[in-house]
PDB file of C-alpha atoms in Angstrom:
ATOM      1  CA  MET A   6     182.204  52.388  -7.875  1.00  0.00           C
ATOM      2  CA  LEU A   7     184.721  49.537  -7.866  1.00  0.00           C
ATOM      3  CA  PRO A   8     188.402  50.376  -8.166  1.00  0.00           C
ATOM      4  CA  LEU A   9     189.780  49.678 -11.651  1.00  0.00           C
ATOM      5  CA  ASN A  10     192.015  46.781 -10.579  1.00  0.00           C
ATOM      6  CA  LYS A  11     189.108  44.969  -8.841  1.00  0.00           C
ATOM      7  CA  LEU A  12     186.863  45.526 -11.877  1.00  0.00           C
ATOM      8  CA  LEU A  13     189.479  44.017 -14.199  1.00  0.00           C
ATOM      9  CA  THR A  14     189.866  41.011 -11.890  1.00  0.00           C
ATOM     10  CA  LYS A  15     186.108  40.340 -11.902  1.00  0.00           C
ATOM     11  CA  LEU A  16     185.919  40.691 -15.686  1.00  0.00           C
ATOM     12  CA  THR A  17     188.816  38.248 -16.108  1.00  0.00           C
ATOM     13  CA  LEU A  18     187.118  35.665 -13.884  1.00  0.00           C
ATOM     14  CA  PHE A  19     183.795  36.131 -15.709  1.00  0.00           C
ATOM     15  CA  PHE A  20     185.261  35.585 -19.165  1.00  0.00           C
ATOM     16  CA  SER A  21     187.312  32.591 -17.970  1.00  0.00           C
ATOM     17  CA  LEU A  22     184.178  30.945 -16.561  1.00  0.00           C
ATOM     18  CA  PHE A  23     182.177  31.764 -19.688  1.00  0.00           C
ATOM     19  CA  SER A  24     184.882  30.243 -21.925  1.00  0.00           C
ATOM     20  CA  PHE A  25     184.948  27.033 -19.864  1.00  0.00           C
ATOM     21  CA  LEU A  26     181.173  26.603 -19.765  1.00  0.00           C
ATOM     22  CA  SER A  27     180.782  27.313 -23.473  1.00  0.00           C
ATOM     23  CA  SER A  28     183.335  24.663 -24.448  1.00  0.00           C
ATOM     24  CA  SER A  29     182.010  21.186 -25.201  1.00  0.00           C
ATOM     25  CA  PRO A  30     182.493  18.278 -22.742  1.00  0.00           C
ATOM     26  CA  GLN A  31     184.504  16.525 -25.477  1.00  0.00           C
ATOM     27  CA  SER A  32     186.955  19.387 -25.841  1.00  0.00           C
ATOM     28  CA  ARG A  33     187.355  19.656 -22.062  1.00  0.00           C
ATOM     29  CA  ALA A  34     188.030  15.903 -21.845  1.00  0.00           C
ATOM     30  CA  GLN A  35     190.769  16.230 -24.444  1.00  0.00           C
ATOM     31  CA  GLU A  36     192.559  18.691 -22.181  1.00  0.00           C
ATOM     32  CA  VAL A  37     193.123  15.980 -19.560  1.00  0.00           C
ATOM     33  CA  PRO A  38     196.740  14.757 -19.774  1.00  0.00           C
ATOM     34  CA  TRP A  39     196.753  11.377 -21.495  1.00  0.00           C
ATOM     35  CA  GLY A  40     198.679   9.824 -18.624  1.00  0.00           C
ATOM     36  CA  ASN A  41     195.618  10.359 -16.422  1.00  0.00           C
ATOM     37  CA  ARG A  42     193.584   8.047 -18.629  1.00  0.00           C
ATOM     38  CA  LEU A  43     195.795   4.970 -18.266  1.00  0.00           C
ATOM     39  CA  THR A  44     194.028   3.207 -15.440  1.00  0.00           C
ATOM     40  CA  GLY A  45     190.611   2.756 -13.942  1.00  0.00           C
ATOM     41  CA  GLY A  46     189.532   1.533 -10.555  1.00  0.00           C
ATOM     42  CA  LYS A  47     190.308  -2.129 -11.252  1.00  0.00           C
ATOM     43  CA  ASN A  48     193.781  -1.936 -12.754  1.00  0.00           C
ATOM     44  CA  SER A  49     197.132  -0.524 -11.728  1.00  0.00           C
ATOM     45  CA  ALA A  50     200.109   0.791 -13.722  1.00  0.00           C
ATOM     46  CA  ASP A  51     203.490  -0.023 -12.164  1.00  0.00           C
ATOM     47  CA  ILE A  52     206.148   0.548 -14.850  1.00  0.00           C
ATOM     48  CA  VAL A  53     206.555   3.131 -17.619  1.00  0.00           C
ATOM     49  CA  LEU A  54     209.286   2.955 -20.271  1.00  0.00           C
ATOM     50  CA  ALA A  55     209.952   5.291 -23.209  1.00  0.00           C
ATOM     51  CA  THR A  56     211.477   4.153 -26.522  1.00  0.00           C
ATOM     52  CA  ALA A  57     213.788   5.907 -28.967  1.00  0.00           C
ATOM     53  CA  GLN A  58     210.950   5.744 -31.508  1.00  0.00           C
ATOM     54  CA  GLY A  59     208.712   7.906 -29.325  1.00  0.00           C
ATOM     55  CA  SER A  60     206.308   5.288 -28.002  1.00  0.00           C
ATOM     56  CA  VAL A  61     205.689   4.486 -24.341  1.00  0.00           C
ATOM     57  CA  TYR A  62     205.280   1.115 -22.641  1.00  0.00           C
ATOM     58  CA  VAL A  63     203.120   0.797 -19.553  1.00  0.00           C
ATOM     59  CA  CYS A  64     203.093  -2.434 -17.535  1.00  0.00           C
ATOM     60  CA  GLY A  65     200.669  -3.256 -14.748  1.00  0.00           C
ATOM     61  CA  TYR A  66     198.005  -5.667 -13.586  1.00  0.00           C
ATOM     62  CA  PHE A  67     194.237  -6.015 -13.282  1.00  0.00           C
ATOM     63  CA  PHE A  68     192.546  -6.388  -9.930  1.00  0.00           C
ATOM     64  CA  ASP A  69     189.013  -7.566 -10.542  1.00  0.00           C
ATOM     65  CA  PRO A  70     187.269 -10.189  -8.363  1.00  0.00           C
ATOM     66  CA  LEU A  71     185.081 -11.085 -11.352  1.00  0.00           C
ATOM     67  CA  VAL A  72     188.128 -12.189 -13.373  1.00  0.00           C
ATOM     68  CA  THR A  73     188.701 -15.917 -12.892  1.00  0.00           C
ATOM     69  CA  LYS A  74     192.493 -15.673 -13.261  1.00  0.00           C
ATOM     70  CA  PRO A  75     194.705 -12.716 -12.348  1.00  0.00           C
ATOM     71  CA  GLU A  76     196.115 -10.861 -15.347  1.00  0.00           C
ATOM     72  CA  GLY A  77     199.025  -8.565 -15.989  1.00  0.00           C
ATOM     73  CA  TYR A  78     199.235  -6.350 -19.043  1.00  0.00           C
ATOM     74  CA  ILE A  79     201.707  -4.646 -21.365  1.00  0.00           C
ATOM     75  CA  ARG A  80     200.435  -1.634 -23.298  1.00  0.00           C
ATOM     76  CA  ASN A  81     202.194   0.391 -25.957  1.00  0.00           C
ATOM     77  CA  TYR A  82     201.096   3.998 -26.574  1.00  0.00           C
ATOM     78  CA  ASN A  83     202.242   6.572 -29.092  1.00  0.00           C
ATOM     79  CA  SER A  84     203.474   9.973 -27.905  1.00  0.00           C
ATOM     80  CA  HIS A  85     199.901  11.344 -27.980  1.00  0.00           C
ATOM     81  CA  GLY A  86     198.553   8.668 -25.642  1.00  0.00           C
ATOM     82  CA  ASN A  87     196.789   6.558 -28.266  1.00  0.00           C
ATOM     83  CA  LEU A  88     196.915   2.824 -27.570  1.00  0.00           C
ATOM     84  CA  LEU A  89     198.875   0.953 -30.259  1.00  0.00           C
ATOM     85  CA  TRP A  90     198.629  -2.563 -28.839  1.00  0.00           C
ATOM     86  CA  GLU A  91     198.135  -4.554 -25.662  1.00  0.00           C
ATOM     87  CA  GLN A  92     199.281  -7.959 -24.466  1.00  0.00           C
ATOM     88  CA  ARG A  93     197.901  -9.812 -21.448  1.00  0.00           C
ATOM     89  CA  LEU A  94     199.751 -12.125 -19.076  1.00  0.00           C
ATOM     90  CA  VAL A  95     197.467 -14.685 -17.433  1.00  0.00           C
ATOM     91  CA  PHE A  96     198.559 -16.241 -14.133  1.00  0.00           C
ATOM     92  CA  SER A  97     196.951 -19.292 -12.583  1.00  0.00           C
ATOM     93  CA  ASP A  98     197.604 -17.818  -9.122  1.00  0.00           C
ATOM     94  CA  TRP A  99     199.612 -14.631  -8.665  1.00  0.00           C
ATOM     95  CA  GLY A 100     202.448 -12.971 -10.548  1.00  0.00           C
ATOM     96  CA  GLY A 101     203.481  -9.774 -12.279  1.00  0.00           C
ATOM     97  CA  ILE A 102     206.058  -7.769 -14.188  1.00  0.00           C
ATOM     98  CA  ARG A 103     208.683  -6.305 -11.867  1.00  0.00           C
ATOM     99  CA  ASN A 104     211.060  -4.513 -14.246  1.00  0.00           C
ATOM    100  CA  GLY A 105     211.611  -3.765 -17.901  1.00  0.00           C
ATOM    101  CA  ARG A 106     214.007  -2.382 -20.501  1.00  0.00           C
ATOM    102  CA  THR A 107     213.747  -1.331 -24.155  1.00  0.00           C
ATOM    103  CA  ASP A 108     216.359  -1.639 -26.907  1.00  0.00           C
ATOM    104  CA  SER A 109     217.210   0.689 -29.808  1.00  0.00           C
ATOM    105  CA  MET A 110     214.618  -1.037 -32.024  1.00  0.00           C
ATOM    106  CA  GLY A 111     211.783  -0.457 -29.574  1.00  0.00           C
ATOM    107  CA  ASN A 112     211.568  -4.084 -28.423  1.00  0.00           C
ATOM    108  CA  LEU A 113     210.612  -4.711 -24.806  1.00  0.00           C
ATOM    109  CA  TYR A 114     212.346  -7.014 -22.309  1.00  0.00           C
ATOM    110  CA  VAL A 115     210.586  -7.689 -19.020  1.00  0.00           C
ATOM    111  CA  LEU A 116     211.561  -9.303 -15.742  1.00  0.00           C
ATOM    112  CA  GLY A 117     208.740 -10.843 -13.747  1.00  0.00           C
ATOM    113  CA  SER A 118     207.644 -13.665 -11.500  1.00  0.00           C
ATOM    114  CA  PHE A 119     204.789 -16.125 -11.021  1.00  0.00           C
ATOM    115  CA  SER A 120     203.810 -18.607  -8.348  1.00  0.00           C
ATOM    116  CA  LYS A 121     202.195 -21.585 -10.118  1.00  0.00           C
ATOM    117  CA  SER A 122     201.967 -21.079 -13.869  1.00  0.00           C
ATOM    118  CA  LEU A 123     201.983 -18.386 -16.535  1.00  0.00           C
ATOM    119  CA  LEU A 124     200.278 -18.427 -19.943  1.00  0.00           C
ATOM    120  CA  PHE A 125     202.683 -17.283 -22.676  1.00  0.00           C
ATOM    121  CA  LYS A 126     201.934 -17.687 -26.404  1.00  0.00           C
ATOM    122  CA  ASP A 127     199.120 -20.183 -25.688  1.00  0.00           C
ATOM    123  CA  GLU A 128     201.407 -22.353 -23.550  1.00  0.00           C
ATOM    124  CA  TRP A 129     201.341 -22.710 -19.774  1.00  0.00           C
ATOM    125  CA  ILE A 130     204.805 -22.280 -18.203  1.00  0.00           C
ATOM    126  CA  GLU A 131     204.915 -24.163 -14.896  1.00  0.00           C
ATOM    127  CA  ASN A 132     206.758 -23.304 -11.708  1.00  0.00           C
ATOM    128  CA  THR A 133     208.810 -26.465 -11.234  1.00  0.00           C
ATOM    129  CA  SER A 134     210.966 -25.154  -8.397  1.00  0.00           C
ATOM    130  CA  SER A 135     210.580 -26.020  -4.731  1.00  0.00           C
ATOM    131  CA  PHE A 136     210.168 -22.327  -3.937  1.00  0.00           C
ATOM    132  CA  ASP A 137     207.041 -20.211  -3.980  1.00  0.00           C
ATOM    133  CA  GLU A 138     207.845 -18.381  -7.195  1.00  0.00           C
ATOM    134  CA  THR A 139     209.764 -18.576 -10.454  1.00  0.00           C
ATOM    135  CA  ILE A 140     211.516 -15.530 -11.895  1.00  0.00           C
ATOM    136  CA  PHE A 141     211.408 -15.103 -15.670  1.00  0.00           C
ATOM    137  CA  ILE A 142     212.574 -12.804 -18.445  1.00  0.00           C
ATOM    138  CA  ALA A 143     210.602 -12.389 -21.653  1.00  0.00           C
ATOM    139  CA  LYS A 144     210.865 -10.422 -24.898  1.00  0.00           C
ATOM    140  CA  TYR A 145     208.150  -8.663 -26.892  1.00  0.00           C
ATOM    141  CA  SER A 146     208.696  -7.111 -30.313  1.00  0.00           C
ATOM    142  CA  SER A 147     207.917  -3.449 -30.936  1.00  0.00           C
ATOM    143  CA  THR A 148     204.682  -4.546 -32.626  1.00  0.00           C
ATOM    144  CA  GLY A 149     203.538  -6.551 -29.602  1.00  0.00           C
ATOM    145  CA  GLU A 150     204.523 -10.049 -30.638  1.00  0.00           C
ATOM    146  CA  PRO A 151     205.633 -12.222 -27.674  1.00  0.00           C
ATOM    147  CA  GLU A 152     208.923 -13.724 -28.849  1.00  0.00           C
ATOM    148  CA  TRP A 153     210.343 -15.838 -26.031  1.00  0.00           C
ATOM    149  CA  ILE A 154     210.308 -16.460 -22.288  1.00  0.00           C
ATOM    150  CA  ARG A 155     213.059 -17.903 -20.063  1.00  0.00           C
ATOM    151  CA  PRO A 156     212.470 -19.038 -16.470  1.00  0.00           C
ATOM    152  CA  LEU A 157     215.541 -18.370 -14.329  1.00  0.00           C
ATOM    153  CA  PRO A 158     217.220 -21.130 -12.268  1.00  0.00           C
ATOM    154  CA  GLU A 159     215.541 -22.311  -9.089  1.00  0.00           C
ATOM    155  CA  GLY A 160     215.905 -20.227  -5.964  1.00  0.00           C
ATOM    156  CA  ILE A 161     216.750 -16.980  -7.776  1.00  0.00           C
ATOM    157  CA  LEU A 162     215.776 -13.728  -6.097  1.00  0.00           C
ATOM    158  CA  TYR A 163     216.272 -10.262  -7.525  1.00  0.00           C
ATOM    159  CA  GLN A 164     216.047  -6.599  -6.597  1.00  0.00           C
ATOM    160  CA  ARG A 165     214.432  -3.692  -8.430  1.00  0.00           C
ATOM    161  CA  GLY A 166     216.968  -2.007 -10.676  1.00  0.00           C
ATOM    162  CA  SER A 167     218.963  -5.229 -11.091  1.00  0.00           C
ATOM    163  CA  PHE A 168     218.019  -5.667 -14.754  1.00  0.00           C
ATOM    164  CA  ALA A 169     220.180  -4.152 -17.509  1.00  0.00           C
ATOM    165  CA  LEU A 170     220.501  -4.169 -21.298  1.00  0.00           C
ATOM    166  CA  ASP A 171     223.674  -3.263 -23.238  1.00  0.00           C
ATOM    167  CA  SER A 172     224.070  -1.823 -26.755  1.00  0.00           C
ATOM    168  CA  GLN A 173     224.308  -5.347 -28.225  1.00  0.00           C
ATOM    169  CA  MET A 174     220.957  -6.166 -26.581  1.00  0.00           C
ATOM    170  CA  ASN A 175     222.526  -8.590 -24.126  1.00  0.00           C
ATOM    171  CA  ILE A 176     220.542  -8.914 -20.905  1.00  0.00           C
ATOM    172  CA  TYR A 177     222.057  -8.837 -17.412  1.00  0.00           C
ATOM    173  CA  VAL A 178     220.168  -9.873 -14.302  1.00  0.00           C
ATOM    174  CA  LEU A 179     221.718  -9.343 -10.871  1.00  0.00           C
ATOM    175  CA  CYS A 180     220.576 -12.308  -8.798  1.00  0.00           C
ATOM    176  CA  ARG A 181     220.887 -13.903  -5.417  1.00  0.00           C
ATOM    177  CA  GLN A 182     220.342 -17.635  -5.204  1.00  0.00           C
ATOM    178  CA  PHE A 183     219.112 -19.730  -2.313  1.00  0.00           C
ATOM    179  CA  ILE A 184     219.250 -23.527  -2.298  1.00  0.00           C
ATOM    180  CA  ARG A 185     216.908 -25.554  -0.112  1.00  0.00           C
ATOM    181  CA  VAL A 186     219.057 -27.632   2.232  1.00  0.00           C
ATOM    182  CA  ASP A 187     216.380 -30.171   3.036  1.00  0.00           C
ATOM    183  CA  ALA A 188     213.229 -30.752   1.031  1.00  0.00           C
ATOM    184  CA  ASN A 189     211.348 -31.458   4.261  1.00  0.00           C
ATOM    185  CA  THR A 190     212.252 -28.138   5.942  1.00  0.00           C
ATOM    186  CA  ILE A 191     212.360 -24.462   5.048  1.00  0.00           C
ATOM    187  CA  THR A 192     216.109 -24.250   5.741  1.00  0.00           C
ATOM    188  CA  VAL A 193     217.995 -22.680   2.820  1.00  0.00           C
ATOM    189  CA  SER A 194     221.616 -22.016   1.962  1.00  0.00           C
ATOM    190  CA  ASP A 195     222.561 -18.585   0.623  1.00  0.00           C
ATOM    191  CA  LYS A 196     224.788 -18.975  -2.462  1.00  0.00           C
ATOM    192  CA  GLY A 197     225.458 -15.249  -2.743  1.00  0.00           C
ATOM    193  CA  SER A 198     225.023 -12.750  -5.582  1.00  0.00           C
ATOM    194  CA  PHE A 199     225.958 -13.184  -9.224  1.00  0.00           C
ATOM    195  CA  ILE A 200     224.928 -12.000 -12.691  1.00  0.00           C
ATOM    196  CA  LEU A 201     223.088 -14.029 -15.305  1.00  0.00           C
ATOM    197  CA  LYS A 202     223.658 -13.000 -18.928  1.00  0.00           C
ATOM    198  CA  TYR A 203     221.386 -13.732 -21.912  1.00  0.00           C
ATOM    199  CA  ASP A 204     221.515 -12.612 -25.528  1.00  0.00           C
ATOM    200  CA  ALA A 205     218.673 -10.921 -27.409  1.00  0.00           C
ATOM    201  CA  TYR A 206     217.269 -14.352 -28.362  1.00  0.00           C
ATOM    202  CA  GLY A 207     217.080 -15.595 -24.778  1.00  0.00           C
ATOM    203  CA  ASN A 208     220.162 -17.829 -24.961  1.00  0.00           C
ATOM    204  CA  TYR A 209     222.154 -18.119 -21.742  1.00  0.00           C
ATOM    205  CA  LEU A 210     225.731 -16.818 -22.112  1.00  0.00           C
ATOM    206  CA  GLU A 211     228.473 -18.122 -19.872  1.00  0.00           C
ATOM    207  CA  GLU A 212     230.963 -15.401 -20.866  1.00  0.00           C
TER     208      GLU A 212
END
């Protein structure tokens, strides 16, 4: 005869297995944390941001050789993991969202870059600089409407974490600028670090 403690252990395991097998596949799928359902094999999530309203932004990109142009995405989920809306960013070459912030109204501000051109509100934004990429900031409303985009001055570089938003929804970007000394060479001049400031409408502020 089995000792009582071993018998209880076996009974516990039996009833646990029976309960799992008798549950439907649908109910078991619902037990998976919703964050585990964000991405598949051909897309990647890089940034997650929570809002005061309880929704969650996830920014990432698609990696699919069958897609003719690379795409980034912005998705907004409610607190239960249900998708509220999605916006795509289409790049003619490469690009992506590098950072983001939300304001008290649930609007989203993103900092990103692209190499050749970026499709925003049915308009292609071109990289007109002599460098390999253009840095940009853009705003999306809480309902997913793309509101504006602003390419930063030529030669701007940035670091992760160098993107801030104050209570008045002014935007601060910590930058480092490099100026090409000679158009025929790769020699550049380092102009040092500084902060660019924009208001909530994308207007550049000098003060």
